Each structure stands twice: as C-alpha cells, then as structure tokens.
mmCIF file of C-alpha atoms in Angstrom:
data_model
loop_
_atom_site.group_PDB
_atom_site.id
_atom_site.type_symbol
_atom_site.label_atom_id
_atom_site.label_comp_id
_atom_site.label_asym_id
_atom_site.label_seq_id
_atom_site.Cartn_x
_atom_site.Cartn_y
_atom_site.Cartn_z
ATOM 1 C CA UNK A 56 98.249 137.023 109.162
ATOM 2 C CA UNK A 57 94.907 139.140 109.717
ATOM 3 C CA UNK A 58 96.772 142.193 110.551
ATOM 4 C CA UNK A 59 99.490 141.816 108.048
ATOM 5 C CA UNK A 60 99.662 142.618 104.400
ATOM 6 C CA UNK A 61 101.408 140.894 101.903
ATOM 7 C CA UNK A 62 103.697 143.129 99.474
ATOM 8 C CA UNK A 63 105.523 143.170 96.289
ATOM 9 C CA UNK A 64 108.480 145.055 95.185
ATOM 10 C CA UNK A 65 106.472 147.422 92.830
ATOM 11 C CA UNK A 66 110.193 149.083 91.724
ATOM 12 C CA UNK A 67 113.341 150.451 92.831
ATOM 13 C CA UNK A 68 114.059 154.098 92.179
ATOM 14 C CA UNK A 69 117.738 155.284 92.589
ATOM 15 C CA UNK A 70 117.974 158.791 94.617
ATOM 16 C CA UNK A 71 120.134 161.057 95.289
ATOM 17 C CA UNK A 72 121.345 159.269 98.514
ATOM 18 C CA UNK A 73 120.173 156.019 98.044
ATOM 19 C CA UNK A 74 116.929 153.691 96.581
ATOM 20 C CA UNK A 75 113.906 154.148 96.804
ATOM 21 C CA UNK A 76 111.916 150.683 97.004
ATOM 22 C CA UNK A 77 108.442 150.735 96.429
ATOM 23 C CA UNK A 78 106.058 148.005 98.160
ATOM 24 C CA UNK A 79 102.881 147.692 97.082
ATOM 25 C CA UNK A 80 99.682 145.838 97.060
ATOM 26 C CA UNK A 81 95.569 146.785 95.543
ATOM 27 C CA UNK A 82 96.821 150.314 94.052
ATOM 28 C CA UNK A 83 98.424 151.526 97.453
ATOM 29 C CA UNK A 84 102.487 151.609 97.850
ATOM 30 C CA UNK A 85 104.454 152.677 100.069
ATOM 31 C CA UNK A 86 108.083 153.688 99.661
ATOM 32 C CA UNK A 87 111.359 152.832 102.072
ATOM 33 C CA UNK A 88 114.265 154.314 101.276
ATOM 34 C CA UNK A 89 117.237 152.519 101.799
ATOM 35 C CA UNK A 90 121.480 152.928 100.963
ATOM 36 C CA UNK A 91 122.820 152.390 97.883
ATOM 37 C CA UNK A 92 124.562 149.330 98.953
ATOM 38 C CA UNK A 93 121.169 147.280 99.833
ATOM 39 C CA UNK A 94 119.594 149.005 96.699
ATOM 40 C CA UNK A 95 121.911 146.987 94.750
ATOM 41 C CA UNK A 96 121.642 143.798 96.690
ATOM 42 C CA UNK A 97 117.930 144.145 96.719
ATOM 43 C CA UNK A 98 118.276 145.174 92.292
ATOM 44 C CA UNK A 99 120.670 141.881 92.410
ATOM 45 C CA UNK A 100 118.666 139.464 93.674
ATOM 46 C CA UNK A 101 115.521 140.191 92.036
ATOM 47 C CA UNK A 102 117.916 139.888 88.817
ATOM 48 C CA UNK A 103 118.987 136.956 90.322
ATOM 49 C CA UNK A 104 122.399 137.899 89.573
ATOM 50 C CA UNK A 105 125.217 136.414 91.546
ATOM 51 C CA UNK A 106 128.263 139.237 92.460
ATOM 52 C CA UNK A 107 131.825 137.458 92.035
ATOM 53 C CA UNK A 108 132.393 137.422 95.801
ATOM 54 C CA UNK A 109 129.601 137.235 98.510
ATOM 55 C CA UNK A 110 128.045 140.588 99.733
ATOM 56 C CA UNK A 111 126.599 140.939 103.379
ATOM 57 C CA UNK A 112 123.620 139.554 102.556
ATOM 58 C CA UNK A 113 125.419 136.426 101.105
ATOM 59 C CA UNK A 114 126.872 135.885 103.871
ATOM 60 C CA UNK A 115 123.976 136.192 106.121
ATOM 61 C CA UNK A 116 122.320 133.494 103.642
ATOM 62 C CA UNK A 117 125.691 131.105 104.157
ATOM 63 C CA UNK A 118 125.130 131.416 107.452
ATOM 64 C CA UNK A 119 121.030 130.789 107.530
ATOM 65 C CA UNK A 120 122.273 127.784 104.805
ATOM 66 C CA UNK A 121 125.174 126.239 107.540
ATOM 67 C CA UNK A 122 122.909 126.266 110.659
ATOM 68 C CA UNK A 123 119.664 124.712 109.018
ATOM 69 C CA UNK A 124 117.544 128.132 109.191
ATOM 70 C CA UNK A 125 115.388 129.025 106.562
ATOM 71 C CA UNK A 126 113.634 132.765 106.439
ATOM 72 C CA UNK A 127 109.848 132.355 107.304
ATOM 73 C CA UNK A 128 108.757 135.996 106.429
ATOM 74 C CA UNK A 129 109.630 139.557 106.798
ATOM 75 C CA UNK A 130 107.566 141.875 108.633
ATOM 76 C CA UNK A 131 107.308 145.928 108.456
ATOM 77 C CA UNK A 132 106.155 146.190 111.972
ATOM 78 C CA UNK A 133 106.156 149.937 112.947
ATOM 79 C CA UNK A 134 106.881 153.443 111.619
ATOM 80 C CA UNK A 135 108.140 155.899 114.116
ATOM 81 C CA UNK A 136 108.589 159.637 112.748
ATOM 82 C CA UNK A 137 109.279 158.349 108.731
ATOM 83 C CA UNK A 138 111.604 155.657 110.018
ATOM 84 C CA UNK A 139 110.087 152.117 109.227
ATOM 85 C CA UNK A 140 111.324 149.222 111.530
ATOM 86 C CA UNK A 141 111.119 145.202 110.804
ATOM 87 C CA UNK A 142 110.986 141.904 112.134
ATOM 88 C CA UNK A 143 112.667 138.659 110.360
ATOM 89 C CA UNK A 144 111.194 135.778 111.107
ATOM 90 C CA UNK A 145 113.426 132.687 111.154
ATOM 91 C CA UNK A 146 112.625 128.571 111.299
ATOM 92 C CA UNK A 147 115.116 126.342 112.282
ATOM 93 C CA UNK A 148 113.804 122.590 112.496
ATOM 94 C CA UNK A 149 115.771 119.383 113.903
ATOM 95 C CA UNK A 150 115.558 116.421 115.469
ATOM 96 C CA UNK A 151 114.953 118.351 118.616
ATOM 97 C CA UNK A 152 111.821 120.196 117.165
ATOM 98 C CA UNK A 153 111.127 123.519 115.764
ATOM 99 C CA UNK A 154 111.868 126.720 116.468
ATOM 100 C CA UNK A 155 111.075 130.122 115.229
ATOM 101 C CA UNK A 156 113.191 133.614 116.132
ATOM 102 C CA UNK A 157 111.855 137.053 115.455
ATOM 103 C CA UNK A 158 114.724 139.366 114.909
ATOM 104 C CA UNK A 159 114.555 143.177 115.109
ATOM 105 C CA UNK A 160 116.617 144.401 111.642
ATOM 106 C CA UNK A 161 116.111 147.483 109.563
ATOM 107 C CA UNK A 162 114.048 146.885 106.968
ATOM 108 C CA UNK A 163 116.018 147.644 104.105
ATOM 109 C CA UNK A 164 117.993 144.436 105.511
ATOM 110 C CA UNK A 165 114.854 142.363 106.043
ATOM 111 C CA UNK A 166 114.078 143.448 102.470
ATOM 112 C CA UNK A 167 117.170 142.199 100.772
ATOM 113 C CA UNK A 168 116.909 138.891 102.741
ATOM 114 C CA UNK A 169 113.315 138.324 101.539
ATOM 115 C CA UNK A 170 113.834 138.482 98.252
ATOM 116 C CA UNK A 171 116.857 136.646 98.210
ATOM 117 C CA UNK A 172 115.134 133.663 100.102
ATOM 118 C CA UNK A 173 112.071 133.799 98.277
ATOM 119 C CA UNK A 174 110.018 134.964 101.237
ATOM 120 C CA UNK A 175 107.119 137.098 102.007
ATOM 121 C CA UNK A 176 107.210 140.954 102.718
ATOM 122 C CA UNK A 177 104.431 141.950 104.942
ATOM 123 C CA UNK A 178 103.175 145.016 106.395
ATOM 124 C CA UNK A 179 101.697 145.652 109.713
ATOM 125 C CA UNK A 180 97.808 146.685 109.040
ATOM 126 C CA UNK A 181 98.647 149.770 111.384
ATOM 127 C CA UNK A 182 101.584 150.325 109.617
ATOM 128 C CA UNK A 183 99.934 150.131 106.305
ATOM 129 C CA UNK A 184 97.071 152.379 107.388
ATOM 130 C CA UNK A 185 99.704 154.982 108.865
ATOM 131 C CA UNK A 186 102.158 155.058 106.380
ATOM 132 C CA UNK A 187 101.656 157.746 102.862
ATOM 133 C CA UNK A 188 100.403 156.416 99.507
ATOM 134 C CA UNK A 189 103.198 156.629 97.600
ATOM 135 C CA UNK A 190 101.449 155.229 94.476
ATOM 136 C CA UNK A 191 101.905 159.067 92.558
ATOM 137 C CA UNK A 192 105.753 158.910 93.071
ATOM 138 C CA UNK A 193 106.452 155.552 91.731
ATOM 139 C CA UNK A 194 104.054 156.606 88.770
ATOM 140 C CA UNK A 195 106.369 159.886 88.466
ATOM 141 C CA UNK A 196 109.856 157.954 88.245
ATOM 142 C CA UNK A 197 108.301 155.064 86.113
ATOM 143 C CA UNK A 198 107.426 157.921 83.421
ATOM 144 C CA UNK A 199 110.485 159.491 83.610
ATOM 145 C CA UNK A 200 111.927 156.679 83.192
ATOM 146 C CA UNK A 201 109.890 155.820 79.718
ATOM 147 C CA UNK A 202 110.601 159.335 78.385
ATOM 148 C CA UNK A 203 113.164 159.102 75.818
ATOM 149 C CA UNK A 204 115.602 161.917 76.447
ATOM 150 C CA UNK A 205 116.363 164.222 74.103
ATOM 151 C CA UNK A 206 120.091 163.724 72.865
ATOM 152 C CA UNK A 207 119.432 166.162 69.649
ATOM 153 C CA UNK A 208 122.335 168.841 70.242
ATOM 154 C CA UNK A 209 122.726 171.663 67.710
ATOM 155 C CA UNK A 210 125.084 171.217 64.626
ATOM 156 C CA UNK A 211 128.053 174.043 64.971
#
C-alpha cells in the first residue's frame, strides 16, 4: 500500500447536477463529483440509514452477502482529463482457497460500496499527486453552510 493513500469522506456537497464528495487526508482533498442518485446512497450509508426497499447498491451488497464476497478496498487508480477511474477489490474465501478480483467501476460506485462495507478508500500516489487540492472549496461550502441566512423580510 506504498503507493496508495488512505482517504476519508471529508463531506458531501450537493451541486447543481449532482454531489460533490470530498476525500481527504493531511490537509489535502480532492473532490469527485458524482449523480445525485449515488450522492444519496453515499449521504445514506454514512447515516447508516436503511431506504424502505433496496437501492443498487443494496443489491450489489445482497449479492457480495449470497456468494461469500466481502469488499477488500477501493482504489482511485487514474485520472484521465478530470475523469477519475477505480478499482474494487473483492475477497471471496472457501474451502477451495482464496481469491481476490479487481473490478474496473466508476468511482462514485466504488465509493458508495466502501462505505457501505466498511472498507478503505485509497488513492493512487500518482493520482493523488496529479489531482487539484480541493481543500479551499470544501472550506467554501462548509461556511456557507454555517452562515445563518437571513430570513428578515420587510414588514408591509
């Protein structure tokens, strides 16, 4: 794990098309932005809230849960032109041995997965290095966030 960097979720920032989630680790993050759908299963299961029916990433889980795989680690492996890529790691162990599967998946998917399995979110060290500090943009929303709007309208 040398040339991989562990990551938190440092916060989730709602846009105008989508989320923006913000990894981060020793006062660098980076931001992914991913569709409002995984935005809310990522916000859901780091809530740990359960939806009334099972969303895609349920079912993935199900699936991981009926075939004996648990999710190793997630890996941001590459950014190409703004567009981040991943790598899921899977273990499946049996009486037959153990085996691992990397799995190319977006990484808004990977994301979702990870934190619904408990996992770990890396980052490729060239990835990491390549990629914009987006530490003053998470800063920005967090504030505007904490800013109490002002709901004062004038008496007619």
């Amino acid at each position: 794990m040398g040339d991989e960097i562990q990551v938190q979720i440092r916060g989730l920032v709602p846009t105008p098309t989508g989320v923006g989630v913000f990894l981060g680790q020793n006062g660098k993050t980076i931001a992914i932005f991913v569709d409002q759908a995984v935005g809310m299963a990522i916000s859901l299961s780091i809530r740990k809230v359960k939806p009334p029916r099972p969303l895609t990433h349920d079912l993935i889980a199900n699936i991981f849960s009926g075939l004996g795989v648990r999710v190793q680690k997630v890996v941001v492996n590459d950014l190409k032109e703004d567009t981040f890529f991943a790598r899921l790691f899977l273990v499946q162990e049996n009486e037959l041995g153990k085996s691992v599967l990397e799995i190319d998946t977006r990484p808004s998917d990977s994301i979702a997965i990870a934190v619904q399995h408990g996992c770990p979110i890396l980052v490729a060290r060239h990835v990491w290095e390549k990629a914009q500090d987006m530490t003053w943009a998470l800063e920005q929303a967090q504030a505007k966030e904490e800013k109490p709007e002002d709901d004062s309208t004038p008496d007619a």
